């Protein structure tokens, strides 16, 4: 047995944790799961908050865009009237 396995630290840790759990794999898995959730929760909460913020921004953007599209014909009329008024004014000033 001169060829020693280098990664026995993980096996020994798992064996010790299993002994602490009384030999019950389900208790060991529950403990590991609880620890993993506690470590991952802040990151997941931050990611969820970021997705919520981006989602709200998208909803606002699309609502505003929908309103702008709805009001577009009226705005085109106002623009055409303004251009026509400016054209009449400029033609009138040239004639003077």
JSON list of C-alpha atoms in Angstrom, two decimals:
[
{"chain": "A", "resi": 1, "resn": "UNK", "atom": "CA", "xyz": [0.00, 0.00, 0.00]},
{"chain": "A", "resi": 2, "resn": "UNK", "atom": "CA", "xyz": [2.72, 2.42, -0.89]},
{"chain": "A", "resi": 3, "resn": "UNK", "atom": "CA", "xyz": [0.40, 4.23, -3.35]},
{"chain": "A", "resi": 4, "resn": "UNK", "atom": "CA", "xyz": [-1.52, 6.48, -1.02]},
{"chain": "A", "resi": 5, "resn": "UNK", "atom": "CA", "xyz": [-4.80, 8.02, -2.16]},
{"chain": "A", "resi": 6, "resn": "UNK", "atom": "CA", "xyz": [-4.45, 11.79, -1.95]},
{"chain": "A", "resi": 7, "resn": "UNK", "atom": "CA", "xyz": [-8.15, 12.67, -1.67]},
{"chain": "A", "resi": 8, "resn": "UNK", "atom": "CA", "xyz": [-8.98, 10.76, 1.52]},
{"chain": "A", "resi": 9, "resn": "UNK", "atom": "CA", "xyz": [-9.76, 13.98, 3.36]},
{"chain": "A", "resi": 10, "resn": "UNK", "atom": "CA", "xyz": [-13.20, 14.21, 1.74]},
{"chain": "A", "resi": 11, "resn": "UNK", "atom": "CA", "xyz": [-13.98, 10.57, 2.48]},
{"chain": "A", "resi": 12, "resn": "UNK", "atom": "CA", "xyz": [-12.92, 10.92, 6.10]},
{"chain": "A", "resi": 13, "resn": "UNK", "atom": "CA", "xyz": [-15.03, 14.07, 6.50]},
{"chain": "A", "resi": 14, "resn": "UNK", "atom": "CA", "xyz": [-18.06, 12.30, 5.02]},
{"chain": "A", "resi": 15, "resn": "UNK", "atom": "CA", "xyz": [-17.49, 9.29, 7.28]},
{"chain": "A", "resi": 16, "resn": "UNK", "atom": "CA", "xyz": [-17.21, 11.50, 10.38]},
{"chain": "A", "resi": 17, "resn": "UNK", "atom": "CA", "xyz": [-20.36, 13.45, 9.42]},
{"chain": "A", "resi": 18, "resn": "UNK", "atom": "CA", "xyz": [-22.25, 10.19, 8.88]},
{"chain": "A", "resi": 19, "resn": "UNK", "atom": "CA", "xyz": [-21.17, 8.97, 12.31]},
{"chain": "A", "resi": 20, "resn": "UNK", "atom": "CA", "xyz": [-22.35, 12.27, 13.85]},
{"chain": "A", "resi": 21, "resn": "UNK", "atom": "CA", "xyz": [-25.71, 11.77, 12.14]},
{"chain": "A", "resi": 22, "resn": "UNK", "atom": "CA", "xyz": [-26.02, 8.40, 13.86]},
{"chain": "A", "resi": 23, "resn": "UNK", "atom": "CA", "xyz": [-25.46, 6.44, 10.66]},
{"chain": "A", "resi": 24, "resn": "UNK", "atom": "CA", "xyz": [-28.66, 7.78, 9.10]},
{"chain": "A", "resi": 25, "resn": "UNK", "atom": "CA", "xyz": [-28.16, 8.93, 5.52]},
{"chain": "A", "resi": 26, "resn": "UNK", "atom": "CA", "xyz": [-31.44, 10.85, 5.48]},
{"chain": "A", "resi": 27, "resn": "UNK", "atom": "CA", "xyz": [-30.38, 12.91, 8.53]},
{"chain": "A", "resi": 28, "resn": "UNK", "atom": "CA", "xyz": [-26.99, 13.55, 6.92]},
{"chain": "A", "resi": 29, "resn": "UNK", "atom": "CA", "xyz": [-28.65, 14.65, 3.65]},
{"chain": "A", "resi": 30, "resn": "UNK", "atom": "CA", "xyz": [-31.04, 16.92, 5.56]},
{"chain": "A", "resi": 31, "resn": "UNK", "atom": "CA", "xyz": [-28.11, 18.52, 7.38]},
{"chain": "A", "resi": 32, "resn": "UNK", "atom": "CA", "xyz": [-26.19, 19.01, 4.13]},
{"chain": "A", "resi": 33, "resn": "UNK", "atom": "CA", "xyz": [-29.30, 20.40, 2.41]},
{"chain": "A", "resi": 34, "resn": "UNK", "atom": "CA", "xyz": [-29.97, 22.85, 5.23]},
{"chain": "A", "resi": 35, "resn": "UNK", "atom": "CA", "xyz": [-26.38, 24.08, 5.15]},
{"chain": "A", "resi": 36, "resn": "UNK", "atom": "CA", "xyz": [-26.47, 24.46, 1.37]},
{"chain": "A", "resi": 37, "resn": "UNK", "atom": "CA", "xyz": [-29.70, 26.44, 1.50]},
{"chain": "A", "resi": 38, "resn": "UNK", "atom": "CA", "xyz": [-28.34, 28.73, 4.20]},
{"chain": "A", "resi": 39, "resn": "UNK", "atom": "CA", "xyz": [-25.25, 29.43, 2.11]},
{"chain": "A", "resi": 40, "resn": "UNK", "atom": "CA", "xyz": [-27.14, 29.87, -1.18]},
{"chain": "A", "resi": 41, "resn": "UNK", "atom": "CA", "xyz": [-30.13, 31.86, 0.12]},
{"chain": "A", "resi": 42, "resn": "UNK", "atom": "CA", "xyz": [-28.57, 35.36, 0.02]},
{"chain": "A", "resi": 43, "resn": "UNK", "atom": "CA", "xyz": [-27.32, 34.90, -3.53]},
{"chain": "A", "resi": 44, "resn": "UNK", "atom": "CA", "xyz": [-30.67, 33.52, -4.67]},
{"chain": "A", "resi": 45, "resn": "UNK", "atom": "CA", "xyz": [-32.54, 36.36, -2.96]},
{"chain": "A", "resi": 46, "resn": "UNK", "atom": "CA", "xyz": [-30.33, 38.92, -4.66]},
{"chain": "A", "resi": 47, "resn": "UNK", "atom": "CA", "xyz": [-30.81, 37.26, -8.04]},
{"chain": "A", "resi": 48, "resn": "UNK", "atom": "CA", "xyz": [-34.57, 37.15, -7.50]},
{"chain": "A", "resi": 49, "resn": "UNK", "atom": "CA", "xyz": [-34.65, 40.82, -6.57]},
{"chain": "A", "resi": 50, "resn": "UNK", "atom": "CA", "xyz": [-32.64, 41.67, -9.68]},
{"chain": "A", "resi": 51, "resn": "UNK", "atom": "CA", "xyz": [-35.01, 39.71, -11.91]},
{"chain": "A", "resi": 52, "resn": "UNK", "atom": "CA", "xyz": [-38.01, 41.40, -10.27]},
{"chain": "A", "resi": 53, "resn": "UNK", "atom": "CA", "xyz": [-36.50, 44.84, -10.86]},
{"chain": "A", "resi": 54, "resn": "UNK", "atom": "CA", "xyz": [-35.74, 44.08, -14.51]},
{"chain": "A", "resi": 55, "resn": "UNK", "atom": "CA", "xyz": [-39.23, 42.63, -14.97]},
{"chain": "A", "resi": 56, "resn": "UNK", "atom": "CA", "xyz": [-40.84, 45.77, -13.57]},
{"chain": "A", "resi": 57, "resn": "UNK", "atom": "CA", "xyz": [-38.73, 47.95, -15.86]},
{"chain": "A", "resi": 58, "resn": "UNK", "atom": "CA", "xyz": [-39.78, 45.86, -18.88]},
{"chain": "A", "resi": 59, "resn": "UNK", "atom": "CA", "xyz": [-43.46, 46.09, -17.94]},
{"chain": "A", "resi": 60, "resn": "UNK", "atom": "CA", "xyz": [-43.22, 49.88, -17.58]},
{"chain": "A", "resi": 61, "resn": "UNK", "atom": "CA", "xyz": [-41.41, 50.15, -20.92]},
{"chain": "A", "resi": 62, "resn": "UNK", "atom": "CA", "xyz": [-44.02, 48.10, -22.76]},
{"chain": "A", "resi": 63, "resn": "UNK", "atom": "CA", "xyz": [-46.93, 49.97, -21.15]},
{"chain": "A", "resi": 64, "resn": "UNK", "atom": "CA", "xyz": [-45.40, 53.30, -22.13]},
{"chain": "A", "resi": 65, "resn": "UNK", "atom": "CA", "xyz": [-44.72, 52.01, -25.64]},
{"chain": "A", "resi": 66, "resn": "UNK", "atom": "CA", "xyz": [-48.30, 50.78, -25.97]},
{"chain": "A", "resi": 67, "resn": "UNK", "atom": "CA", "xyz": [-49.63, 54.20, -24.92]},
{"chain": "A", "resi": 68, "resn": "UNK", "atom": "CA", "xyz": [-47.32, 55.94, -27.37]},
{"chain": "A", "resi": 69, "resn": "UNK", "atom": "CA", "xyz": [-48.49, 53.69, -30.21]},
{"chain": "A", "resi": 70, "resn": "UNK", "atom": "CA", "xyz": [-52.11, 54.33, -29.23]},
{"chain": "A", "resi": 71, "resn": "UNK", "atom": "CA", "xyz": [-51.55, 58.12, -29.26]},
{"chain": "A", "resi": 72, "resn": "UNK", "atom": "CA", "xyz": [-49.47, 58.10, -32.45]},
{"chain": "A", "resi": 73, "resn": "UNK", "atom": "CA", "xyz": [-52.23, 59.06, -34.97]},
{"chain": "A", "resi": 74, "resn": "UNK", "atom": "CA", "xyz": [-53.17, 62.12, -32.92]},
{"chain": "A", "resi": 75, "resn": "UNK", "atom": "CA", "xyz": [-49.54, 63.11, -32.55]},
{"chain": "A", "resi": 76, "resn": "UNK", "atom": "CA", "xyz": [-49.03, 62.76, -36.30]},
{"chain": "A", "resi": 77, "resn": "UNK", "atom": "CA", "xyz": [-51.95, 65.14, -36.88]},
{"chain": "A", "resi": 78, "resn": "UNK", "atom": "CA", "xyz": [-50.51, 67.65, -34.40]},
{"chain": "A", "resi": 79, "resn": "UNK", "atom": "CA", "xyz": [-47.10, 67.38, -36.05]},
{"chain": "A", "resi": 80, "resn": "UNK", "atom": "CA", "xyz": [-48.58, 67.89, -39.52]},
{"chain": "A", "resi": 81, "resn": "UNK", "atom": "CA", "xyz": [-50.52, 70.95, -38.29]},
{"chain": "A", "resi": 82, "resn": "UNK", "atom": "CA", "xyz": [-47.40, 72.39, -36.65]},
{"chain": "A", "resi": 83, "resn": "UNK", "atom": "CA", "xyz": [-45.34, 71.87, -39.82]},
{"chain": "A", "resi": 84, "resn": "UNK", "atom": "CA", "xyz": [-48.09, 73.42, -41.93]},
{"chain": "A", "resi": 85, "resn": "UNK", "atom": "CA", "xyz": [-48.34, 76.41, -39.60]},
{"chain": "A", "resi": 86, "resn": "UNK", "atom": "CA", "xyz": [-44.58, 76.92, -39.68]},
{"chain": "A", "resi": 87, "resn": "UNK", "atom": "CA", "xyz": [-44.56, 76.60, -43.47]},
{"chain": "A", "resi": 88, "resn": "UNK", "atom": "CA", "xyz": [-47.33, 79.19, -43.82]},
{"chain": "A", "resi": 89, "resn": "UNK", "atom": "CA", "xyz": [-45.49, 81.54, -41.44]},
{"chain": "A", "resi": 90, "resn": "UNK", "atom": "CA", "xyz": [-42.20, 81.16, -43.31]},
{"chain": "A", "resi": 91, "resn": "UNK", "atom": "CA", "xyz": [-43.87, 81.72, -46.70]},
{"chain": "A", "resi": 92, "resn": "UNK", "atom": "CA", "xyz": [-45.66, 84.78, -45.33]},
{"chain": "A", "resi": 93, "resn": "UNK", "atom": "CA", "xyz": [-42.40, 86.24, -44.00]},
{"chain": "A", "resi": 94, "resn": "UNK", "atom": "CA", "xyz": [-40.65, 85.75, -47.35]},
{"chain": "A", "resi": 95, "resn": "UNK", "atom": "CA", "xyz": [-43.39, 87.62, -49.17]},
{"chain": "A", "resi": 96, "resn": "UNK", "atom": "CA", "xyz": [-42.98, 90.64, -46.91]}
]
